[in-house]
């Protein structure tokens, strides 16, 4: 994986090969868990970074849940290499991995991602047909059983924010739900999107503040300060409903309600006017700056066990 | 393959709450088939929408009639997507011997 070109966008098969190569190169640190399969039968691969122990407190990071947000899958690939490179070299990451596990799902919506390469670069949702409608796909960030079906999600299958027929109806979502529940010891859950440059915490479906709102807010502020220290990329931060808009059935509302305190959603850059079509030469700077914010959150999680 | 010739991405700059709700209405007008890239949040933040070629005139008239400022963020989305594809293919060709 040393010759993998992180500064360009890759196809799903290239990313899947990268994952297998990374595991083969780092058998004592990285393993691959298939937590389920997508609607079209693609494996849902999760890389597990662990230095041993059983069921250690863990951190989850996912990228690519909205398939057209290419800089997120690309950053996820870079994060994977960063972890194996820095373990044993960076004291903070080494300390975290000596006590905690990190799980990274790079292509969280593989059918959608493949579809952005093959047919429609602007595809966002999953690809499962919706009976009775000519429009396919569910918004995987409106399909979680937390305020499901409330305002800020659509009941129209043709909408980009279609919530789905019922909560957890999409295998891409249900697989994560089942995995998180069966693991039972996640302490942080980070879901990564693009391109509004924000760091968000629960809730999206209700104005009721999260119990840990003050701590989450302060940690978010520290994280985005670290992020901005590299290239000056400015982020907004706050609860989803107060910072962007009401959105029900969202990922981190569900994870927070499962008791995973450090639940965050990133919206990565575009600092210019490219939106989802971020030039490939911005992949590595985006990943580098985001990593600083991720480390802030992971460090805090490690230093504040609960 | 779905292509986007002539599709433009408009960056809409709401000035006040009234304009925000007018833009929200635009999002609901399904006949325009606009694709929200960055949705309505608050006055100080732009809204980015992809507008298909056939709706461009209507959407621009709607915005101008309401004195809502906008700029063209992406002039022709397919041109930018073609560049992205060419870059990917060129980089893949470069990487091939190395792999």
mmCIF file of C-alpha atoms in Angstrom:
data_model
loop_
_atom_site.group_PDB
_atom_site.id
_atom_site.type_symbol
_atom_site.label_atom_id
_atom_site.label_comp_id
_atom_site.label_asym_id
_atom_site.label_seq_id
_atom_site.Cartn_x
_atom_site.Cartn_y
_atom_site.Cartn_z
ATOM 1 C CA UNK A 1 0.000 0.000 0.000
ATOM 2 C CA UNK A 2 3.063 2.315 0.024
ATOM 3 C CA UNK A 3 2.597 2.861 -3.690
ATOM 4 C CA UNK A 4 -1.145 3.474 -3.406
ATOM 5 C CA UNK A 5 -1.875 6.935 -4.784
ATOM 6 C CA UNK A 6 -3.892 8.643 -2.048
ATOM 7 C CA UNK A 7 -4.028 11.831 -4.081
ATOM 8 C CA UNK A 8 -6.516 10.542 -6.589
ATOM 9 C CA UNK A 9 -10.002 9.107 -6.502
ATOM 10 C CA UNK A 10 -10.320 5.350 -6.705
ATOM 11 C CA UNK A 11 -12.949 2.839 -7.747
ATOM 12 C CA UNK A 12 -14.603 0.515 -5.259
ATOM 13 C CA UNK A 13 -12.525 -2.466 -6.402
ATOM 14 C CA UNK A 14 -9.305 -0.463 -5.951
ATOM 15 C CA UNK A 15 -10.368 0.491 -2.407
ATOM 16 C CA UNK A 16 -11.376 -3.097 -1.585
ATOM 17 C CA UNK A 17 -7.995 -4.361 -2.890
ATOM 18 C CA UNK A 18 -6.253 -1.685 -0.808
ATOM 19 C CA UNK A 19 -8.064 -2.942 2.288
ATOM 20 C CA UNK A 20 -6.964 -6.530 1.697
ATOM 21 C CA UNK A 21 -3.393 -5.394 1.012
ATOM 22 C CA UNK A 22 -3.311 -3.324 4.217
ATOM 23 C CA UNK A 23 -4.495 -6.319 6.230
ATOM 24 C CA UNK A 24 -1.918 -8.573 4.576
ATOM 25 C CA UNK A 25 0.862 -6.098 5.317
ATOM 26 C CA UNK A 26 -0.131 -5.518 8.940
ATOM 27 C CA UNK A 27 -1.443 -8.852 10.266
ATOM 28 C CA UNK A 28 -0.739 -7.938 13.881
ATOM 29 C CA UNK A 29 -2.655 -4.664 13.761
ATOM 30 C CA UNK A 30 -5.339 -4.785 11.089
ATOM 31 C CA UNK A 31 -8.051 -7.283 10.300
ATOM 32 C CA UNK A 32 -11.096 -7.080 8.049
ATOM 33 C CA UNK A 33 -14.573 -7.848 9.326
ATOM 34 C CA UNK A 34 -17.465 -8.224 6.886
ATOM 35 C CA UNK A 35 -20.422 -6.954 8.909
ATOM 36 C CA UNK A 36 -22.994 -7.706 6.241
ATOM 37 C CA UNK A 37 -23.711 -7.185 2.565
ATOM 38 C CA UNK A 38 -25.288 -4.373 0.637
ATOM 39 C CA UNK A 39 -28.572 -4.719 -1.263
ATOM 40 C CA UNK A 40 -26.647 -5.655 -4.434
ATOM 41 C CA UNK A 41 -24.573 -8.177 -2.495
ATOM 42 C CA UNK A 42 -21.331 -6.252 -1.989
ATOM 43 C CA UNK A 43 -19.493 -7.015 1.255
ATOM 44 C CA UNK A 44 -19.663 -4.302 3.924
ATOM 45 C CA UNK A 45 -15.991 -4.268 4.928
ATOM 46 C CA UNK A 46 -14.877 -2.859 8.260
ATOM 47 C CA UNK A 47 -11.180 -2.587 9.079
ATOM 48 C CA UNK A 48 -10.440 -3.358 12.723
ATOM 49 C CA UNK A 49 -7.284 -1.842 14.144
ATOM 50 C CA UNK A 50 -6.433 -3.693 17.349
ATOM 51 C CA UNK A 51 -3.359 -4.569 19.368
ATOM 52 C CA UNK A 52 -5.098 -7.392 21.170
ATOM 53 C CA UNK A 53 -7.403 -7.950 24.118
ATOM 54 C CA UNK A 54 -11.050 -8.865 23.825
ATOM 55 C CA UNK A 55 -13.899 -6.424 23.266
ATOM 56 C CA UNK A 56 -11.898 -3.381 24.217
ATOM 57 C CA UNK A 57 -13.624 -0.007 24.323
ATOM 58 C CA UNK A 58 -13.804 1.052 20.728
ATOM 59 C CA UNK A 59 -14.039 3.965 18.308
ATOM 60 C CA UNK A 60 -16.045 3.800 15.036
ATOM 61 C CA UNK A 61 -15.328 5.904 11.963
ATOM 62 C CA UNK A 62 -17.337 5.624 8.746
ATOM 63 C CA UNK A 63 -16.952 7.430 5.419
ATOM 64 C CA UNK A 64 -18.981 7.316 2.237
ATOM 65 C CA UNK A 65 -22.459 6.782 3.619
ATOM 66 C CA UNK A 66 -23.575 9.333 0.977
ATOM 67 C CA UNK A 67 -21.930 7.913 -2.079
ATOM 68 C CA UNK A 68 -21.296 11.079 -4.122
ATOM 69 C CA UNK A 69 -19.237 12.627 -1.322
ATOM 70 C CA UNK A 70 -16.051 11.169 -2.781
ATOM 71 C CA UNK A 71 -13.580 13.066 -0.623
ATOM 72 C CA UNK A 72 -14.893 11.080 2.361
ATOM 73 C CA UNK A 73 -14.097 7.577 1.029
ATOM 74 C CA UNK A 74 -10.764 8.941 -0.200
ATOM 75 C CA UNK A 75 -10.017 10.389 3.245
ATOM 76 C CA UNK A 76 -11.065 7.118 4.876
ATOM 77 C CA UNK A 77 -8.492 5.272 2.772
ATOM 78 C CA UNK A 78 -5.848 7.772 3.877
ATOM 79 C CA UNK A 79 -6.899 7.388 7.542
ATOM 80 C CA UNK A 80 -6.360 3.627 7.306
ATOM 81 C CA UNK A 81 -2.805 4.054 6.068
ATOM 82 C CA UNK A 82 -2.174 6.831 8.630
ATOM 83 C CA UNK A 83 -3.147 4.521 11.492
ATOM 84 C CA UNK A 84 -0.766 1.709 10.484
ATOM 85 C CA UNK A 85 1.987 4.252 9.764
ATOM 86 C CA UNK A 86 1.638 6.152 13.038
ATOM 87 C CA UNK A 87 1.084 3.225 15.376
ATOM 88 C CA UNK A 88 4.351 2.835 17.281
ATOM 89 C CA UNK A 89 5.489 6.269 16.136
ATOM 90 C CA UNK A 90 2.879 8.741 17.318
ATOM 91 C CA UNK A 91 2.632 8.517 21.120
ATOM 92 C CA UNK A 92 -0.991 9.613 21.306
ATOM 93 C CA UNK A 93 -2.278 7.145 18.687
ATOM 94 C CA UNK A 94 -0.080 4.397 20.121
ATOM 95 C CA UNK A 95 -1.529 4.968 23.575
ATOM 96 C CA UNK A 96 -5.067 4.862 22.198
ATOM 97 C CA UNK A 97 -4.459 1.624 20.285
ATOM 98 C CA UNK A 98 -2.816 0.009 23.278
ATOM 99 C CA UNK A 99 -6.087 0.365 25.163
ATOM 100 C CA UNK A 100 -8.812 0.772 22.529
ATOM 101 C CA UNK A 101 -9.800 -0.623 19.135
ATOM 102 C CA UNK A 102 -10.588 1.501 16.083
ATOM 103 C CA UNK A 103 -13.129 0.294 13.497
ATOM 104 C CA UNK A 104 -13.143 2.006 10.084
ATOM 105 C CA UNK A 105 -15.767 1.442 7.384
ATOM 106 C CA UNK A 106 -14.464 3.258 4.307
ATOM 107 C CA UNK A 107 -17.194 2.425 1.746
ATOM 108 C CA UNK A 108 -20.317 2.485 3.893
ATOM 109 C CA UNK A 109 -22.656 2.664 0.878
ATOM 110 C CA UNK A 110 -20.914 0.432 -1.706
ATOM 111 C CA UNK A 111 -23.837 0.109 -4.139
ATOM 112 C CA UNK A 112 -24.238 3.871 -4.266
ATOM 113 C CA UNK A 113 -20.493 4.361 -4.624
ATOM 114 C CA UNK A 114 -20.233 1.872 -7.495
ATOM 115 C CA UNK A 115 -23.190 3.615 -9.109
ATOM 116 C CA UNK A 116 -21.467 7.014 -8.928
ATOM 117 C CA UNK A 117 -18.649 5.500 -10.990
ATOM 118 C CA UNK A 118 -20.747 3.510 -13.437
ATOM 119 C CA UNK A 119 -23.902 5.510 -14.013
ATOM 120 C CA UNK A 120 -24.601 8.652 -12.023
ATOM 121 C CA UNK A 121 -21.849 10.662 -10.314
ATOM 122 C CA UNK A 122 -24.494 12.579 -8.411
ATOM 123 C CA UNK A 123 -25.991 9.522 -6.691
ATOM 124 C CA UNK A 124 -26.335 9.912 -2.905
ATOM 125 C CA UNK A 125 -28.632 7.166 -1.580
ATOM 126 C CA UNK A 126 -28.565 3.377 -1.386
ATOM 127 C CA UNK A 127 -29.716 1.465 -4.481
ATOM 128 C CA UNK A 128 -32.512 -0.780 -3.226
ATOM 129 C CA UNK A 129 -35.679 -0.452 -5.367
ATOM 130 C CA UNK A 130 -38.714 1.099 -3.691
ATOM 131 C CA UNK A 131 -41.821 -0.990 -4.473
ATOM 132 C CA UNK A 132 -44.427 1.049 -6.284
ATOM 133 C CA UNK A 133 -42.007 3.785 -7.245
ATOM 134 C CA UNK A 134 -39.735 4.320 -10.227
ATOM 135 C CA UNK A 135 -37.206 5.871 -7.873
ATOM 136 C CA UNK A 136 -34.668 3.718 -6.094
ATOM 137 C CA UNK A 137 -32.721 4.220 -2.929
ATOM 138 C CA UNK A 138 -33.029 5.413 0.620
ATOM 139 C CA UNK A 139 -31.028 8.155 2.309
ATOM 140 C CA UNK A 140 -28.908 6.084 4.716
ATOM 141 C CA UNK A 141 -28.637 9.088 7.026
ATOM 142 C CA UNK A 142 -32.443 9.255 7.495
ATOM 143 C CA UNK A 143 -33.004 5.502 8.012
ATOM 144 C CA UNK A 144 -31.948 5.148 11.663
ATOM 145 C CA UNK A 145 -34.371 4.437 14.460
ATOM 146 C CA UNK A 146 -34.057 7.767 16.193
ATOM 147 C CA UNK A 147 -36.936 10.131 15.561
ATOM 148 C CA UNK A 148 -37.479 8.076 12.395
ATOM 149 C CA UNK A 149 -40.099 9.529 10.081
ATOM 150 C CA UNK A 150 -40.114 12.923 11.729
ATOM 151 C CA UNK A 151 -39.544 16.291 10.043
ATOM 152 C CA UNK A 152 -36.393 16.720 8.012
ATOM 153 C CA UNK A 153 -36.793 13.422 6.178
ATOM 154 C CA UNK A 154 -39.001 12.683 3.228
ATOM 155 C CA UNK A 155 -41.593 9.982 2.695
ATOM 156 C CA UNK A 156 -41.206 10.387 -1.062
ATOM 157 C CA UNK A 157 -38.998 7.629 -2.582
ATOM 158 C CA UNK A 158 -37.886 10.070 -5.269
ATOM 159 C CA UNK A 159 -36.505 12.509 -2.717
ATOM 160 C CA UNK A 160 -32.792 12.634 -1.922
ATOM 161 C CA UNK A 161 -33.733 12.495 1.765
ATOM 162 C CA UNK A 162 -36.146 9.558 1.487
ATOM 163 C CA UNK A 163 -36.218 7.868 4.906
ATOM 164 C CA UNK A 164 -37.194 4.395 3.668
ATOM 165 C CA UNK A 165 -40.201 2.203 4.408
ATOM 166 C CA UNK A 166 -39.182 1.658 8.054
ATOM 167 C CA UNK A 167 -36.209 2.257 10.308
ATOM 168 C CA UNK A 168 -33.150 0.119 9.552
ATOM 169 C CA UNK A 169 -34.751 -1.117 6.322
ATOM 170 C CA UNK A 170 -31.440 -0.743 4.479
ATOM 171 C CA UNK A 171 -28.924 -3.578 4.977
ATOM 172 C CA UNK A 172 -26.130 -0.985 4.906
ATOM 173 C CA UNK A 173 -27.658 0.610 8.023
ATOM 174 C CA UNK A 174 -28.953 -2.559 9.689
ATOM 175 C CA UNK A 175 -25.511 -4.167 9.483
ATOM 176 C CA UNK A 176 -23.957 -1.321 11.452
ATOM 177 C CA UNK A 177 -26.827 -1.355 13.946
ATOM 178 C CA UNK A 178 -26.389 -5.077 14.566
ATOM 179 C CA UNK A 179 -22.609 -4.766 14.794
ATOM 180 C CA UNK A 180 -22.690 -1.861 17.242
ATOM 181 C CA UNK A 181 -25.298 -3.614 19.391
ATOM 182 C CA UNK A 182 -23.447 -6.935 19.436
ATOM 183 C CA UNK A 183 -20.101 -5.237 20.180
ATOM 184 C CA UNK A 184 -21.669 -3.242 22.995
ATOM 185 C CA UNK A 185 -18.533 -1.342 23.944
ATOM 186 C CA UNK A 186 -18.281 1.568 21.473
ATOM 187 C CA UNK A 187 -17.302 4.807 23.178
ATOM 188 C CA UNK A 188 -17.123 7.091 20.132
ATOM 189 C CA UNK A 189 -18.925 7.003 16.776
ATOM 190 C CA UNK A 190 -17.891 9.350 13.947
ATOM 191 C CA UNK A 191 -19.762 9.462 10.630
ATOM 192 C CA UNK A 192 -18.148 11.483 7.842
ATOM 193 C CA UNK A 193 -19.881 13.462 5.076
ATOM 194 C CA UNK A 194 -18.983 16.421 2.862
ATOM 195 C CA UNK A 195 -18.914 19.288 1.900
ATOM 196 C CA UNK A 196 -20.324 21.957 4.299
ATOM 197 C CA UNK A 197 -17.291 22.058 6.654
ATOM 198 C CA UNK A 198 -18.992 21.381 9.931
ATOM 199 C CA UNK A 199 -18.545 19.254 13.033
ATOM 200 C CA UNK A 200 -21.926 18.278 14.397
ATOM 201 C CA UNK A 201 -23.241 16.418 17.443
ATOM 202 C CA UNK A 202 -26.746 15.178 18.402
ATOM 203 C CA UNK A 203 -29.518 15.917 18.038
ATOM 204 C CA UNK A 204 -30.881 16.388 14.568
ATOM 205 C CA UNK A 205 -34.454 15.297 15.143
ATOM 206 C CA UNK A 206 -35.253 17.234 18.299
ATOM 207 C CA UNK A 207 -34.392 20.580 19.843
ATOM 208 C CA UNK A 208 -33.989 18.868 23.198
ATOM 209 C CA UNK A 209 -30.279 19.231 23.897
ATOM 210 C CA UNK A 210 -28.141 16.156 24.398
ATOM 211 C CA UNK A 211 -27.386 15.331 28.029
ATOM 212 C CA UNK A 212 -23.672 15.825 27.381
ATOM 213 C CA UNK A 213 -24.179 18.916 25.221
ATOM 214 C CA UNK A 214 -21.652 21.106 27.011
ATOM 215 C CA UNK A 215 -18.853 18.543 26.828
ATOM 216 C CA UNK A 216 -19.639 17.678 23.219
ATOM 217 C CA UNK A 217 -19.656 21.364 22.304
ATOM 218 C CA UNK A 218 -16.328 22.081 23.970
ATOM 219 C CA UNK A 219 -14.703 19.036 22.427
ATOM 220 C CA UNK A 220 -16.032 20.024 19.000
ATOM 221 C CA UNK A 221 -14.540 23.475 19.431
ATOM 222 C CA UNK A 222 -11.139 21.988 20.314
ATOM 223 C CA UNK A 223 -11.328 19.554 17.414
ATOM 224 C CA UNK A 224 -12.077 22.176 14.779
ATOM 225 C CA UNK A 225 -9.419 24.479 16.217
ATOM 226 C CA UNK A 226 -6.879 21.703 15.704
ATOM 227 C CA UNK A 227 -8.261 21.098 12.196
ATOM 228 C CA UNK A 228 -7.948 24.762 11.258
ATOM 229 C CA UNK A 229 -4.367 24.897 12.533
ATOM 230 C CA UNK A 230 -3.090 23.079 9.440
ATOM 231 C CA UNK A 231 -4.532 24.957 6.474
ATOM 232 C CA UNK A 232 -6.859 27.458 8.097
ATOM 233 C CA UNK A 233 -9.974 25.621 6.927
ATOM 234 C CA UNK A 234 -12.864 27.158 8.811
ATOM 235 C CA UNK A 235 -15.522 24.928 10.291
ATOM 236 C CA UNK A 236 -18.833 25.588 12.016
ATOM 237 C CA UNK A 237 -19.877 23.355 14.868
ATOM 238 C CA UNK A 238 -22.835 22.633 17.081
ATOM 239 C CA UNK A 239 -25.826 20.340 17.300
ATOM 240 C CA UNK A 240 -27.256 19.250 13.968
ATOM 241 C CA UNK A 241 -30.632 20.927 14.487
ATOM 242 C CA UNK A 242 -29.105 24.229 15.595
ATOM 243 C CA UNK A 243 -26.298 24.350 13.064
ATOM 244 C CA UNK A 244 -27.883 23.122 9.849
ATOM 245 C CA UNK A 245 -31.498 22.049 9.976
ATOM 246 C CA UNK A 246 -33.834 19.509 11.487
ATOM 247 C CA UNK A 247 -33.066 16.024 10.201
ATOM 248 C CA UNK A 248 -34.716 12.957 11.681
ATOM 249 C CA UNK A 249 -33.569 9.348 11.551
ATOM 250 C CA UNK A 250 -29.911 10.348 11.502
ATOM 251 C CA UNK A 251 -26.924 8.115 12.271
ATOM 252 C CA UNK A 252 -25.455 9.810 15.312
ATOM 253 C CA UNK A 253 -28.789 10.528 16.944
ATOM 254 C CA UNK A 254 -29.237 6.763 17.066
ATOM 255 C CA UNK A 255 -25.679 6.043 18.273
ATOM 256 C CA UNK A 256 -25.960 8.684 20.990
ATOM 257 C CA UNK A 257 -29.250 7.186 22.136
ATOM 258 C CA UNK A 258 -27.444 3.833 22.365
ATOM 259 C CA UNK A 259 -25.215 5.493 24.985
ATOM 260 C CA UNK A 260 -22.233 6.226 22.726
ATOM 261 C CA UNK A 261 -21.422 9.647 24.152
ATOM 262 C CA UNK A 262 -18.854 10.910 21.663
ATOM 263 C CA UNK A 263 -21.075 10.761 18.572
ATOM 264 C CA UNK A 264 -20.135 13.224 15.845
ATOM 265 C CA UNK A 265 -20.777 13.892 12.176
ATOM 266 C CA UNK A 266 -18.164 15.652 10.068
ATOM 267 C CA UNK A 267 -18.922 17.614 6.923
ATOM 268 C CA UNK A 268 -15.522 17.859 5.192
ATOM 269 C CA UNK A 269 -14.373 20.640 2.826
ATOM 270 C CA UNK A 270 -14.909 22.192 -0.116
ATOM 271 C CA UNK A 271 -13.164 25.465 0.609
ATOM 272 C CA UNK A 272 -13.873 26.720 -2.902
ATOM 273 C CA UNK A 273 -16.675 26.261 -5.397
ATOM 274 C CA UNK A 274 -16.459 22.608 -6.338
ATOM 275 C CA UNK A 275 -18.944 21.068 -3.954
ATOM 276 C CA UNK A 276 -18.995 17.277 -4.397
ATOM 277 C CA UNK A 277 -16.550 17.500 -7.308
ATOM 278 C CA UNK A 278 -13.613 18.414 -5.087
ATOM 279 C CA UNK A 279 -10.382 18.282 -7.112
ATOM 280 C CA UNK A 280 -8.305 15.225 -6.283
ATOM 281 C CA UNK A 281 -5.327 17.365 -5.230
ATOM 282 C CA UNK A 282 -7.370 18.387 -2.197
ATOM 283 C CA UNK A 283 -7.830 14.820 -0.933
ATOM 284 C CA UNK A 284 -4.630 14.612 1.125
ATOM 285 C CA UNK A 285 -4.859 18.108 2.656
ATOM 286 C CA UNK A 286 -8.494 17.359 3.545
ATOM 287 C CA UNK A 287 -7.553 14.045 5.127
ATOM 288 C CA UNK A 288 -4.594 15.568 6.977
ATOM 289 C CA UNK A 289 -6.622 18.355 8.560
ATOM 290 C CA UNK A 290 -9.523 16.057 9.369
ATOM 291 C CA UNK A 291 -7.130 13.633 11.090
ATOM 292 C CA UNK A 292 -6.163 16.366 13.555
ATOM 293 C CA UNK A 293 -9.810 16.747 14.549
ATOM 294 C CA UNK A 294 -10.280 12.978 14.709
ATOM 295 C CA UNK A 295 -7.245 12.697 16.989
ATOM 296 C CA UNK A 296 -8.708 15.388 19.267
ATOM 297 C CA UNK A 297 -11.926 13.377 19.617
ATOM 298 C CA UNK A 298 -10.153 10.017 19.982
ATOM 299 C CA UNK A 299 -7.722 11.438 22.548
ATOM 300 C CA UNK A 300 -10.591 12.860 24.587
ATOM 301 C CA UNK A 301 -12.441 9.557 24.403
ATOM 302 C CA UNK A 302 -9.312 7.724 25.557
ATOM 303 C CA UNK A 303 -8.684 10.190 28.405
ATOM 304 C CA UNK A 304 -12.299 10.249 29.574
ATOM 305 C CA UNK A 305 -13.449 6.631 29.884
ATOM 306 C CA UNK A 306 -17.068 6.088 30.918
ATOM 307 C CA UNK B 1 -24.835 6.692 -17.950
ATOM 308 C CA UNK B 2 -26.578 9.774 -16.571
ATOM 309 C CA UNK B 3 -24.935 12.933 -17.909
ATOM 310 C CA UNK B 4 -25.351 16.523 -16.834
ATOM 311 C CA UNK B 5 -24.762 18.651 -19.943
ATOM 312 C CA UNK B 6 -25.841 22.210 -19.269
ATOM 313 C CA UNK B 7 -26.654 21.539 -15.634
ATOM 314 C CA UNK B 8 -25.501 24.422 -13.512
ATOM 315 C CA UNK B 9 -24.870 24.606 -9.786
ATOM 316 C CA UNK B 10 -26.117 27.923 -8.438
ATOM 317 C CA UNK B 11 -24.833 29.371 -5.175
ATOM 318 C CA UNK B 12 -27.731 31.277 -3.701
ATOM 319 C CA UNK B 13 -27.019 33.963 -1.096
ATOM 320 C CA UNK B 14 -30.049 34.575 1.097
ATOM 321 C CA UNK B 15 -30.230 38.039 2.610
ATOM 322 C CA UNK B 16 -32.960 37.483 5.187
ATOM 323 C CA UNK B 17 -35.411 34.999 6.651
ATOM 324 C CA UNK B 18 -37.993 35.793 3.999
ATOM 325 C CA UNK B 19 -35.565 34.860 1.236
ATOM 326 C CA UNK B 20 -34.596 31.725 3.139
ATOM 327 C CA UNK B 21 -38.177 30.528 3.081
ATOM 328 C CA UNK B 22 -38.515 31.419 -0.627
ATOM 329 C CA UNK B 23 -35.444 29.294 -1.309
ATOM 330 C CA UNK B 24 -36.942 26.540 0.796
ATOM 331 C CA UNK B 25 -40.020 26.740 -1.453
ATOM 332 C CA UNK B 26 -37.756 26.356 -4.473
ATOM 333 C CA UNK B 27 -36.410 23.134 -2.977
ATOM 334 C CA UNK B 28 -39.982 21.830 -2.704
ATOM 335 C CA UNK B 29 -40.905 22.647 -6.333
ATOM 336 C CA UNK B 30 -40.326 19.136 -7.607
ATOM 337 C CA UNK B 31 -41.111 20.169 -11.182
ATOM 338 C CA UNK B 32 -37.796 21.970 -11.324
ATOM 339 C CA UNK B 33 -35.948 18.775 -10.318
ATOM 340 C CA UNK B 34 -33.363 20.806 -8.401
ATOM 341 C CA UNK B 35 -30.817 18.736 -6.480
ATOM 342 C CA UNK B 36 -29.847 20.269 -3.128
ATOM 343 C CA UNK B 37 -26.098 20.187 -2.683
ATOM 344 C CA UNK B 38 -25.979 22.369 0.376
ATOM 345 C CA UNK B 39 -29.346 23.103 1.910
ATOM 346 C CA UNK B 40 -30.910 26.043 3.633
ATOM 347 C CA UNK B 41 -29.402 26.643 7.069
ATOM 348 C CA UNK B 42 -29.272 30.308 7.992
ATOM 349 C CA UNK B 43 -28.910 33.694 6.429
ATOM 350 C CA UNK B 44 -25.168 33.848 6.610
ATOM 351 C CA UNK B 45 -24.683 30.629 4.653
ATOM 352 C CA UNK B 46 -25.071 29.987 0.948
ATOM 353 C CA UNK B 47 -27.395 27.402 -0.537
ATOM 354 C CA UNK B 48 -26.046 25.356 -3.438
ATOM 355 C CA UNK B 49 -28.471 23.738 -5.855
ATOM 356 C CA UNK B 50 -27.883 21.806 -9.052
ATOM 357 C CA UNK B 51 -30.395 22.876 -11.669
ATOM 358 C CA UNK B 52 -31.034 20.801 -14.804
ATOM 359 C CA UNK B 53 -30.648 22.684 -18.079
ATOM 360 C CA UNK B 54 -34.355 22.674 -18.828
ATOM 361 C CA UNK B 55 -35.236 24.342 -15.506
ATOM 362 C CA UNK B 56 -32.473 26.931 -15.501
ATOM 363 C CA UNK B 57 -34.489 29.754 -16.993
ATOM 364 C CA UNK B 58 -37.429 29.259 -14.655
ATOM 365 C CA UNK B 59 -35.259 29.013 -11.567
ATOM 366 C CA UNK B 60 -33.250 32.103 -12.446
ATOM 367 C CA UNK B 61 -36.417 34.064 -13.166
ATOM 368 C CA UNK B 62 -37.838 32.884 -9.834
ATOM 369 C CA UNK B 63 -34.725 34.031 -7.967
ATOM 370 C CA UNK B 64 -34.446 37.336 -9.796
ATOM 371 C CA UNK B 65 -38.130 38.088 -9.313
ATOM 372 C CA UNK B 66 -37.591 37.734 -5.579
ATOM 373 C CA UNK B 67 -34.364 39.810 -5.660
ATOM 374 C CA UNK B 68 -32.465 36.801 -4.383
ATOM 375 C CA UNK B 69 -28.765 37.047 -5.254
ATOM 376 C CA UNK B 70 -27.033 34.057 -6.751
ATOM 377 C CA UNK B 71 -23.837 33.213 -8.573
ATOM 378 C CA UNK B 72 -23.082 30.360 -10.939
ATOM 379 C CA UNK B 73 -20.805 28.053 -8.945
ATOM 380 C CA UNK B 74 -20.430 25.481 -11.709
ATOM 381 C CA UNK B 75 -21.115 26.664 -15.258
ATOM 382 C CA UNK B 76 -21.582 23.205 -16.788
ATOM 383 C CA UNK B 77 -21.422 20.223 -14.468
ATOM 384 C CA UNK B 78 -20.705 17.694 -17.217
ATOM 385 C CA UNK B 79 -17.563 19.569 -18.232
ATOM 386 C CA UNK B 80 -16.229 19.335 -14.665
ATOM 387 C CA UNK B 81 -17.234 15.664 -14.423
ATOM 388 C CA UNK B 82 -15.460 14.888 -17.697
ATOM 389 C CA UNK B 83 -12.311 16.545 -16.321
ATOM 390 C CA UNK B 84 -12.599 14.500 -13.134
ATOM 391 C CA UNK B 85 -12.957 11.291 -15.141
ATOM 392 C CA UNK B 86 -10.027 12.120 -17.401
ATOM 393 C CA UNK B 87 -7.862 12.872 -14.378
ATOM 394 C CA UNK B 88 -8.803 9.561 -12.780
ATOM 395 C CA UNK B 89 -8.025 7.622 -15.935
ATOM 396 C CA UNK B 90 -4.711 9.428 -16.504
ATOM 397 C CA UNK B 91 -3.647 8.816 -12.905
ATOM 398 C CA UNK B 92 -4.671 5.168 -13.153
ATOM 399 C CA UNK B 93 -2.617 4.787 -16.345
ATOM 400 C CA UNK B 94 0.370 6.370 -14.577
ATOM 401 C CA UNK B 95 -0.055 4.066 -11.572
ATOM 402 C CA UNK B 96 -0.405 0.901 -13.681
ATOM 403 C CA UNK B 97 3.348 0.131 -14.311
ATOM 404 C CA UNK B 98 4.173 0.846 -10.650
ATOM 405 C CA UNK B 99 1.529 -1.584 -9.389
#
